[in-house]
Coordinates of N, CA and C in Angstrom, one line a residue:
X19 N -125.5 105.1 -137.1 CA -124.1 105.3 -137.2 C -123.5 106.0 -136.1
X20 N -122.5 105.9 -136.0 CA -121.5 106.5 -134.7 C -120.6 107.3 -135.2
X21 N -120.1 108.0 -134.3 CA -118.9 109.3 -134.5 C -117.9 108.6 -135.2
X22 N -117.2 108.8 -136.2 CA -115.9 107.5 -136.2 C -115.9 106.4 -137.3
X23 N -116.9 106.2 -137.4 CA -117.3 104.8 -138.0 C -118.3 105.4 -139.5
X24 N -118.0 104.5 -140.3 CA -118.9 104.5 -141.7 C -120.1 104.2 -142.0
X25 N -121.1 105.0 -142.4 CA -122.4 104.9 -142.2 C -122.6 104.0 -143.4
X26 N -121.9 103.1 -144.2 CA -122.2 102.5 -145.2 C -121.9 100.8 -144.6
X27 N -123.1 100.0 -145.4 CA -123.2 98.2 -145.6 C -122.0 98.4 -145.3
X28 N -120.8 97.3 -144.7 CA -119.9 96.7 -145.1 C -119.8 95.2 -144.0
X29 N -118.7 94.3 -144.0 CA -119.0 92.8 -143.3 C -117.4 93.2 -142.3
X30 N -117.6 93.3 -141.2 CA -116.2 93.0 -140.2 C -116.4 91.9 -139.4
X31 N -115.2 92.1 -139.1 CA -115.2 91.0 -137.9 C -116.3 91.2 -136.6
X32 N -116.3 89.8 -136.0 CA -117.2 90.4 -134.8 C -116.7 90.7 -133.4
X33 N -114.6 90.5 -133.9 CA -114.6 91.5 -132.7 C -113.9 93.0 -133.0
X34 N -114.5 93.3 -133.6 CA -114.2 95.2 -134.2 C -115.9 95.5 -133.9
X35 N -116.8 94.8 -133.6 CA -118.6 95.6 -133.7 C -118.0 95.8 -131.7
X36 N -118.8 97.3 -131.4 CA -119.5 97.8 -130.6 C -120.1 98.4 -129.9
X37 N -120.6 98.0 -128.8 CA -122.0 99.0 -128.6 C -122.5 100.5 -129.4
X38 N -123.5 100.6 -130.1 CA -124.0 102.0 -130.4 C -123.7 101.3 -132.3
X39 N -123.3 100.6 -132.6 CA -123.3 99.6 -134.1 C -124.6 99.3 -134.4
X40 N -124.7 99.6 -136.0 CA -126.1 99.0 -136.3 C -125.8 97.9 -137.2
X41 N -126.3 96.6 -136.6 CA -126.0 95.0 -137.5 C -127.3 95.1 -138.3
X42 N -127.3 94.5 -139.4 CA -128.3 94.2 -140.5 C -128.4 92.6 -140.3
X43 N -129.6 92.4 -140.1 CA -129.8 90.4 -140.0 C -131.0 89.9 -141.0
X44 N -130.1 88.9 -141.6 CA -131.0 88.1 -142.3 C -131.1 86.3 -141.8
X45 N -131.7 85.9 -142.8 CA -132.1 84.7 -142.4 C -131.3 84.1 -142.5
X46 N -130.6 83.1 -141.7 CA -129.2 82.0 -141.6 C -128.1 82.8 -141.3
X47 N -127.6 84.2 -140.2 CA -127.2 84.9 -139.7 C -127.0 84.4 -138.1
X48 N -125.6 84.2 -137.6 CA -125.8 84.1 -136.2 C -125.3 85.5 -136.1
X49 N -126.3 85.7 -134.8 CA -126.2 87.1 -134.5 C -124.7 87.3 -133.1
X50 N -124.1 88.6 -133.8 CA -122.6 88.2 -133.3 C -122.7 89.3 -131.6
X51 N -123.7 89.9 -131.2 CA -123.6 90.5 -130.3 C -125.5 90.8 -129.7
X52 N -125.5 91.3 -128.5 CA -126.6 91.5 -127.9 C -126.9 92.9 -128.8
X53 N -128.4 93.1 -128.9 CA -128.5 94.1 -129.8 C -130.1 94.7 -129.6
X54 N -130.7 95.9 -129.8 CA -132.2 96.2 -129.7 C -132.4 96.7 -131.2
X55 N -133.8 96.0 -131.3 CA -134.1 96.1 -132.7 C -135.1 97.6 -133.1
X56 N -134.4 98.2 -134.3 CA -135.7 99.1 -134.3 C -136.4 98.9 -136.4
X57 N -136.1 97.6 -136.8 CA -136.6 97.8 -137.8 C -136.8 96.1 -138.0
X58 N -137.8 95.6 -138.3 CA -137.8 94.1 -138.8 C -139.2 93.7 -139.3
X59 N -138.8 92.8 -140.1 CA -139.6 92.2 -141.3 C -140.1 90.9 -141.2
X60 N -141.1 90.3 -140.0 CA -141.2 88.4 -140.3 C -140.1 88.1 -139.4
X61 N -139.5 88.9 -138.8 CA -138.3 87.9 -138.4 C -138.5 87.1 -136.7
X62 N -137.6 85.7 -137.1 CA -137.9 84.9 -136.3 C -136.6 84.4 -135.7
X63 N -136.2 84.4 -134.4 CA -134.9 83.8 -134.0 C -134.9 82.5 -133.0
X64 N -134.0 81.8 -133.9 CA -133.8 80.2 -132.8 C -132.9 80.9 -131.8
X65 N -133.5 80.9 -130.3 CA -132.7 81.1 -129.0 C -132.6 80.3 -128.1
X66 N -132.9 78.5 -128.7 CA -133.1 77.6 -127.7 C -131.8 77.5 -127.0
X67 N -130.9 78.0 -127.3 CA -129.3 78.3 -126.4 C -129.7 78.6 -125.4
X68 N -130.5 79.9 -125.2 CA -130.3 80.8 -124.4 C -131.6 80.1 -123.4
X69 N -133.1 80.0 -123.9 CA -134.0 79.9 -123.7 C -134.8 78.8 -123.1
X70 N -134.0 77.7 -124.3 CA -134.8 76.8 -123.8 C -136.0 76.2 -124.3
X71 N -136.4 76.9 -125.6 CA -137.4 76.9 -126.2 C -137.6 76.2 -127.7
X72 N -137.9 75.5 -127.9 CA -137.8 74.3 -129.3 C -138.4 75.1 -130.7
X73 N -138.4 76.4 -130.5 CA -139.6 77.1 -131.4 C -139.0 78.0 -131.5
X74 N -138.8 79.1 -133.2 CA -138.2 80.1 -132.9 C -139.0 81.3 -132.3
X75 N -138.5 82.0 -131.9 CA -139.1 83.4 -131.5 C -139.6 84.6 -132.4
X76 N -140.7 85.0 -132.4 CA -140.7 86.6 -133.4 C -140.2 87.5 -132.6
X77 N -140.0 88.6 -133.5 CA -139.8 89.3 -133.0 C -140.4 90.8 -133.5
X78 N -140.5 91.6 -132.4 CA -140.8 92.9 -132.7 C -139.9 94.4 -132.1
X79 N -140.5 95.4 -133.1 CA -140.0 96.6 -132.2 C -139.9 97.0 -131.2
X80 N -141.7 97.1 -130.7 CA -141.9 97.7 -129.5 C -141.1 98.2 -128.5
X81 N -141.5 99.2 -127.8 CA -140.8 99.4 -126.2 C -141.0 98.2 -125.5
X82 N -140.1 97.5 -124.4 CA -140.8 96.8 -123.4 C -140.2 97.1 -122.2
X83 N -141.0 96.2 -121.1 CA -140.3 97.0 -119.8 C -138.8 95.8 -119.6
X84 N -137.6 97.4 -118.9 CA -136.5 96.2 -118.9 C -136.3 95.1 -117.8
X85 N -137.1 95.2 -116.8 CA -137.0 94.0 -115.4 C -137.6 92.5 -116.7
X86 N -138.2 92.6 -118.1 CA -138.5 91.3 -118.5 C -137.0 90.4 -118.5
X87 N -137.6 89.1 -118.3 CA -136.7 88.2 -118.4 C -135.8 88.0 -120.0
X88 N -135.3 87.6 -120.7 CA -134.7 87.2 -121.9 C -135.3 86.9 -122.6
X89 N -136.1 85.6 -122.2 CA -137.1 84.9 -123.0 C -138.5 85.9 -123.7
X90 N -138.6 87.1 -122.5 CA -139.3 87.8 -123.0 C -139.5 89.2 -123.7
X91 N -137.8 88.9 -123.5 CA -137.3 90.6 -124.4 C -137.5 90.7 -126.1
X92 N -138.8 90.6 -126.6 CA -139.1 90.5 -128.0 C -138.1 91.4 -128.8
X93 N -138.0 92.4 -128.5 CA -137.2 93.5 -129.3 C -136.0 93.8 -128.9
X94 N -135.3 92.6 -128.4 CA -134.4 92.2 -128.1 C -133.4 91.2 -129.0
X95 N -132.2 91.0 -129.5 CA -131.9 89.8 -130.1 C -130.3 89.9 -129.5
X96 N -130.0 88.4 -129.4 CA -128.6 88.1 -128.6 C -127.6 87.4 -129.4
X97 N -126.2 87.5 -128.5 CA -125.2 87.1 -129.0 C -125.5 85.1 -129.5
X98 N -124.8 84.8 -130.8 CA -125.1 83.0 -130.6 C -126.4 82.8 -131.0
X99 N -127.5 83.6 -130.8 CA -128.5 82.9 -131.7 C -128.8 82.8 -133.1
X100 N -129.6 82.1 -133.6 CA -129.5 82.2 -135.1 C -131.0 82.7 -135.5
X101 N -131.3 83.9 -136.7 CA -131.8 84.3 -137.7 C -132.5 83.0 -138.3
X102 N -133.6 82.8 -138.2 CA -134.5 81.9 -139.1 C -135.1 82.2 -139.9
X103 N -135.7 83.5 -140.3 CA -136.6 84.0 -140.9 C -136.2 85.5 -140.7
X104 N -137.0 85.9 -141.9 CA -137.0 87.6 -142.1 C -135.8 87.9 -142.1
X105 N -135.8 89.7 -141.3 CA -134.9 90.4 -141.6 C -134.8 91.7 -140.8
X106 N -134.2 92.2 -140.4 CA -134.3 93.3 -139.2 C -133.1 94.1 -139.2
X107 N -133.0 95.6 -138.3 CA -132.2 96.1 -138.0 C -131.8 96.0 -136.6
X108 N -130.7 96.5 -135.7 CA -130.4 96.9 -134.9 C -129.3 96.9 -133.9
X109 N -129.5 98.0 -133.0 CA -128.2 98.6 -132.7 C -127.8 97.6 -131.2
X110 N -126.6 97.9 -131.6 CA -125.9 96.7 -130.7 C -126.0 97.4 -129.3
X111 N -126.2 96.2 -128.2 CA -126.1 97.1 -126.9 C -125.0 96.7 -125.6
X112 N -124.8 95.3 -126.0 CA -123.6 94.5 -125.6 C -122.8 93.9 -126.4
X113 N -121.4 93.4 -126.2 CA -120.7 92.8 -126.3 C -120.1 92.0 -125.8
X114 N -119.2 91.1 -125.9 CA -118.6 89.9 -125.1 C -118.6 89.5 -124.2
X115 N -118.2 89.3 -123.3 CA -119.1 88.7 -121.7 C -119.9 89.7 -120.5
X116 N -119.9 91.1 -121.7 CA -121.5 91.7 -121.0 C -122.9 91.4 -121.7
X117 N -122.2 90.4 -122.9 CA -124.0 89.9 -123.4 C -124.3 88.6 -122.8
X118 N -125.6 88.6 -122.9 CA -126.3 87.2 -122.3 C -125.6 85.6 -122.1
X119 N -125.1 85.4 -123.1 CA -124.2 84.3 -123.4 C -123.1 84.7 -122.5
X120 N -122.1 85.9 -123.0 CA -121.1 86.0 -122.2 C -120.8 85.9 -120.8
X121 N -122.5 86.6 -120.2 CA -122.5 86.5 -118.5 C -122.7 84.6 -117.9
X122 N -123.3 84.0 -118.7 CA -123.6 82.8 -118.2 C -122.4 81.8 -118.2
X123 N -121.0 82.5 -119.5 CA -120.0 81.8 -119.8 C -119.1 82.0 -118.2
X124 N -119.3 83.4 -117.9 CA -118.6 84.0 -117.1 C -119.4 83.0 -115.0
X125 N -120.3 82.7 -115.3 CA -121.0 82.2 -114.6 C -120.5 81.1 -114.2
X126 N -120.7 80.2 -115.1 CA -119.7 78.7 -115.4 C -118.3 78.7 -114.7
X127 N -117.7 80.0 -115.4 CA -115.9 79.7 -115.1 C -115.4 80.1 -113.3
X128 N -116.8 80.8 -112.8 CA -116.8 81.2 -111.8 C -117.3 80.2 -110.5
X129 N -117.9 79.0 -111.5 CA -118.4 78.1 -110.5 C -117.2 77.2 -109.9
X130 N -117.3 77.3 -108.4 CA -116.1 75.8 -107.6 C -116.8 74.7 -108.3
X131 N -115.9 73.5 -108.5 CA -116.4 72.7 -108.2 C -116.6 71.7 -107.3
X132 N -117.5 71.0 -106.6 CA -117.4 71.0 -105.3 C -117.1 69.0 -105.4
X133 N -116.2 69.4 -103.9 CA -115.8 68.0 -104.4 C -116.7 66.4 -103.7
X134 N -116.6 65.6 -104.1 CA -117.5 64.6 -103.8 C -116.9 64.0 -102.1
X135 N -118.0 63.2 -101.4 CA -117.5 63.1 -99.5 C -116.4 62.1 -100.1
X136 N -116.1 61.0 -101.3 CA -115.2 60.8 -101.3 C -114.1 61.3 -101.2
X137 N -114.0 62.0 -102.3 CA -113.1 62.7 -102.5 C -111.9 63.6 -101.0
X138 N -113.4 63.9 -100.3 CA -113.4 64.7 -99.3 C -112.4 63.9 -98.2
X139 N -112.9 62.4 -98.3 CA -112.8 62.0 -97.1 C -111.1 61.3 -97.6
X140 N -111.1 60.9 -98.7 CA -109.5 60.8 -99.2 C -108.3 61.9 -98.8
X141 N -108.9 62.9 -99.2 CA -108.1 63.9 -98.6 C -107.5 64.2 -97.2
X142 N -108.8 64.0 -96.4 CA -108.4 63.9 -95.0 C -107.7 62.7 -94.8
X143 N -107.9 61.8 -95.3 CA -106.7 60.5 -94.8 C -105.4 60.6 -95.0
X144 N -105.1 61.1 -96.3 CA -103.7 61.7 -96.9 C -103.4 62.7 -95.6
X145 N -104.5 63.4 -95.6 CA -103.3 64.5 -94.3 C -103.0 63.8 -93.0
X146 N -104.1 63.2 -92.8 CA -103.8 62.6 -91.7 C -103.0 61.4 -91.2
X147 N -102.8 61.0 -92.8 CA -101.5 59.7 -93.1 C -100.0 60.7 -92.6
X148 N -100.4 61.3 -93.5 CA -99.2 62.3 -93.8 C -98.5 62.9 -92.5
X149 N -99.2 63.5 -91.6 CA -99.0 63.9 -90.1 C -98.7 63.2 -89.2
X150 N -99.2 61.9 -89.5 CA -98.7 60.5 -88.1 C -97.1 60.0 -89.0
X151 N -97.1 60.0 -90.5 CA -95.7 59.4 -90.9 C -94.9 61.0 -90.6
X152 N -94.7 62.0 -90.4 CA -94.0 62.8 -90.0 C -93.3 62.8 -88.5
X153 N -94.5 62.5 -86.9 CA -94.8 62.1 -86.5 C -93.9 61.2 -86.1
X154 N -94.1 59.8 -86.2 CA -93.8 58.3 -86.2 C -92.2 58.6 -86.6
X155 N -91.5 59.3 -88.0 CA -90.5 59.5 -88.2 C -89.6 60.4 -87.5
X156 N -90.0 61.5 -86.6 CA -89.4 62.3 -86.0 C -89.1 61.7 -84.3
X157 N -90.5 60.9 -84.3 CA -89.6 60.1 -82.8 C -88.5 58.9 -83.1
X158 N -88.8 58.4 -84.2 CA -87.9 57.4 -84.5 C -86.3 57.7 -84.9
X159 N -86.2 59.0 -85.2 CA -85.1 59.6 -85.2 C -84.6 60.3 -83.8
X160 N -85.5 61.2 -82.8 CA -85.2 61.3 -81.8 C -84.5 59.8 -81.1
X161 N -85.7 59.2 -80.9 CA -84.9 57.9 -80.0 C -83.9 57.1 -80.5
X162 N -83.6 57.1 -81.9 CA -82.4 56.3 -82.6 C -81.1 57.3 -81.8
X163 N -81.2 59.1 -82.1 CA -80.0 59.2 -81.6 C -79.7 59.6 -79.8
X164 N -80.7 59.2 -79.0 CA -80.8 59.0 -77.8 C -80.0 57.5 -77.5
X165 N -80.4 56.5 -78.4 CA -79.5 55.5 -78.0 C -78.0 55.4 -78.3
X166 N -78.2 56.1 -78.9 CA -76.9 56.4 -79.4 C -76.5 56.4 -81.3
X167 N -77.3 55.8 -81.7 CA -77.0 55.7 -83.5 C -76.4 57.2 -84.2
X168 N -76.0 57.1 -85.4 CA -75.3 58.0 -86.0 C -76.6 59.0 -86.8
X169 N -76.6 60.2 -86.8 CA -77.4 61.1 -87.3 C -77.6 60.5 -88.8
X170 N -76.9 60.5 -89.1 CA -77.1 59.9 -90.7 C -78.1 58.3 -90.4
X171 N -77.3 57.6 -90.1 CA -77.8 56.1 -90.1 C -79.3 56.6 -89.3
X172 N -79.8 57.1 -88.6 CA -80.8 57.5 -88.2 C -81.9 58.5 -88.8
X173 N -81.2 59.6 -89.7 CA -82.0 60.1 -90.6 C -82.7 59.5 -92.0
X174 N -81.5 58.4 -92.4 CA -81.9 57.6 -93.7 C -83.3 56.6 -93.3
X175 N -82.9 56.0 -91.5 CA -83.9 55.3 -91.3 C -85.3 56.0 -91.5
X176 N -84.9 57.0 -90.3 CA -86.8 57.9 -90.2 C -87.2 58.4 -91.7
X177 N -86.3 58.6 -92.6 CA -86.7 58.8 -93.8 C -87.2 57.6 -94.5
X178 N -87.1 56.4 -94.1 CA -87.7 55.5 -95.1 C -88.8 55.1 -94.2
X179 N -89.1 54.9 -92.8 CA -89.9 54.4 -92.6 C -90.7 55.6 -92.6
X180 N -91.0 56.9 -93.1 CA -91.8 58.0 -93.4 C -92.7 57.8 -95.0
X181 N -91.4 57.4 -96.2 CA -92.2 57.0 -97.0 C -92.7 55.5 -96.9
X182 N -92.5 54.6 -96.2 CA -93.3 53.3 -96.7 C -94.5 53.1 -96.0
X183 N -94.8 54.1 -94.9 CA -96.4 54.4 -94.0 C -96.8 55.1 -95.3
X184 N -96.9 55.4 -96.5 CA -97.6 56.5 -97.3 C -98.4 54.7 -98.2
X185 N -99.4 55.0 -98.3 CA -99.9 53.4 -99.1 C -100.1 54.3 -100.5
X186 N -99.1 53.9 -101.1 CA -98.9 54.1 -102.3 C -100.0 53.5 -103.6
X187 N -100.3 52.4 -102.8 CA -101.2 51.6 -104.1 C -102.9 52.2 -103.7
X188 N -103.0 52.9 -102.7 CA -104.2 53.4 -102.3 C -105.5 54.3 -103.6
X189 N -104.7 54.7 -104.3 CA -105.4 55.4 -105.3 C -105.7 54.6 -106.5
X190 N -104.8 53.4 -106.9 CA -105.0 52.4 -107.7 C -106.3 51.6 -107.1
X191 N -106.4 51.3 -105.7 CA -107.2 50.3 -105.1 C -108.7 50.8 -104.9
X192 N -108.6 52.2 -104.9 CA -110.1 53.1 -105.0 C -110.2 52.9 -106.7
X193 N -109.8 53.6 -107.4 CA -109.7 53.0 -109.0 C -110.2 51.9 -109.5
X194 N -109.6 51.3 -109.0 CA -109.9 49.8 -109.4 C -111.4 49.1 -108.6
X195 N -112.1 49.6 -107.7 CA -112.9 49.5 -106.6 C -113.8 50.3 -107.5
X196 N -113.8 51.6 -107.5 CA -115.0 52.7 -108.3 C -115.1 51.7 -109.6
X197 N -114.3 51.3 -110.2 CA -114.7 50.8 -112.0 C -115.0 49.3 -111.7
X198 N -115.1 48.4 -110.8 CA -116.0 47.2 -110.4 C -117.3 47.7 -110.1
X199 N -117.3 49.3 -109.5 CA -119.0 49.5 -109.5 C -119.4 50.1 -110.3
X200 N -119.0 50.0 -111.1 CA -119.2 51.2 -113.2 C -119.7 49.4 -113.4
X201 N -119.1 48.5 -113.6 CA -119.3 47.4 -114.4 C -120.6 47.0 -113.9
X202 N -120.6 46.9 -112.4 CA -121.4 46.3 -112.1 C -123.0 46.9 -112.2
X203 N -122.8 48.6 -112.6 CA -124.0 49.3 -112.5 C -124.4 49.2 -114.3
X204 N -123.4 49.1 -115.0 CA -123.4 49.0 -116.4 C -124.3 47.3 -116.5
X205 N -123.9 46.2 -115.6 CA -124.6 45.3 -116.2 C -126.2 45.4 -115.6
X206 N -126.7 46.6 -115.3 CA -128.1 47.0 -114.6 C -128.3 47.7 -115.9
X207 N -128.2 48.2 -116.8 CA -128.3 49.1 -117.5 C -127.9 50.8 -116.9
X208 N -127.5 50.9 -116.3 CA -127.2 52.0 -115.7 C -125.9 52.8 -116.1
X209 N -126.1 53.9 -116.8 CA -124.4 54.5 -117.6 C -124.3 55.2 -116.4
X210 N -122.5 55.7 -116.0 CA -122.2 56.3 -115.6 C -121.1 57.0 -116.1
X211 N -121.2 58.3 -116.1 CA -120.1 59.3 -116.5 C -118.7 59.4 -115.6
X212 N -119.2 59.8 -114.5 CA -117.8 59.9 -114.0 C -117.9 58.6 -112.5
X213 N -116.5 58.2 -112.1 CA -116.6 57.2 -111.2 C -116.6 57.8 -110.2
X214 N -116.5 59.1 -109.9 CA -117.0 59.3 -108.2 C -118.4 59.2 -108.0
X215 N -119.6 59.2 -109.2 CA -120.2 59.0 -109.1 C -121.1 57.6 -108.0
X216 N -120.1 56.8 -108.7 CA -120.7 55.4 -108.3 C -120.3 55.1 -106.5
X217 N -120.1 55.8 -105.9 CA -120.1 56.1 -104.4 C -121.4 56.6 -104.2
X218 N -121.7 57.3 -105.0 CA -123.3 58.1 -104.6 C -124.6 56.8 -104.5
X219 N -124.3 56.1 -105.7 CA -125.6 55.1 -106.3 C -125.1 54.0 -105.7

């Protein structure tokens, strides 16, 4: 028990528990925070979340040393796993994205995603579309009003022949191009999830 808090059973939410909290776990319990155990009975936890492991885990009291990995923190139990067996005490040591789950969630949302040489190389065409119709349209307006045409009649021009250099149907024709190679990898047996893929294969 902690300064503050009631030293009696009761059921809260799991986001009012933390650190220095003592959780009681039974069997068919997901365990709502990272926690060190100092009392348990048989108890066994499914952590293939975390682990990777098809089999639940025992667990024990003991001291261990803390450089162990997760998989090998016995007297250890984490946020998201589930209670299979037995029954145990212990005091919470983490919470929300400082427990095990949390850091890996935090891991994920931190990752770029990096984009494919498609992708890559589309991009550079757009800028480089983009910079010659800029380009193309600003001399075409220079020399319209060097010969003499009207600023207007000259800016409507450079303005259209700016958008009609942009190939508008360009992203339909990759589309349409990537999902002829989905079909044609599908009639190989071959699934594919996403179509930038099928540039790779």
């Amino acid at each position: 028990c902690r300064e503050g808090r009631a030293c009696t059973e009761m059921r809260i939410p799991t986001s009012e528990i933390v650190p220095g909290d003592v959780i009681l776990l039974e069997a068919g319990d997901k365990v709502p925070a990272d926690a060190r155990l100092f009392e348990e009975a048989n108890l066994e936890v499914d952590e293939s979340m975390l682990t990777g492991e098809s089999l639940p885990a025992p667990k024990k009291v003991e001291p261990l040393s803390e450089s162990l990995s997760t998989a090998e923190r016995a007297n250890s139990v984490f946020a998201g796993t589930i209670i299979t067996k037995g029954r145990g005490k212990a005091v919470v040591t983490a919470t929300g994205t400082a427990t095990e789950m949390g850091k890996i969630a935090t891991l994920i949302e931190e990752t770029e995603k990096a984009e494919s040489p498609l992708q890559q190389q589309t991009l550079n065409l757009s800028r480089n579309l983009g910079l010659l119709a800029l380009i193309v349209s600003g001399l075409t307006l220079l020399l319209g009003l060097i010969r003499g045409f009207s600023a207007h009649e000259m800016f409507l021009f450079a303005l259209a022949s700016a958008v009609s250099s942009i190939p508008e149907g360009l992203p339909a024709v990759m589309t349409i191009t990537l999902s002829v190679g989905v079909g044609r990898m599908a009639r190989r047996n071959a699934l594919i999830n996403r179509l930038s893929s099928v540039e790779t294969l």
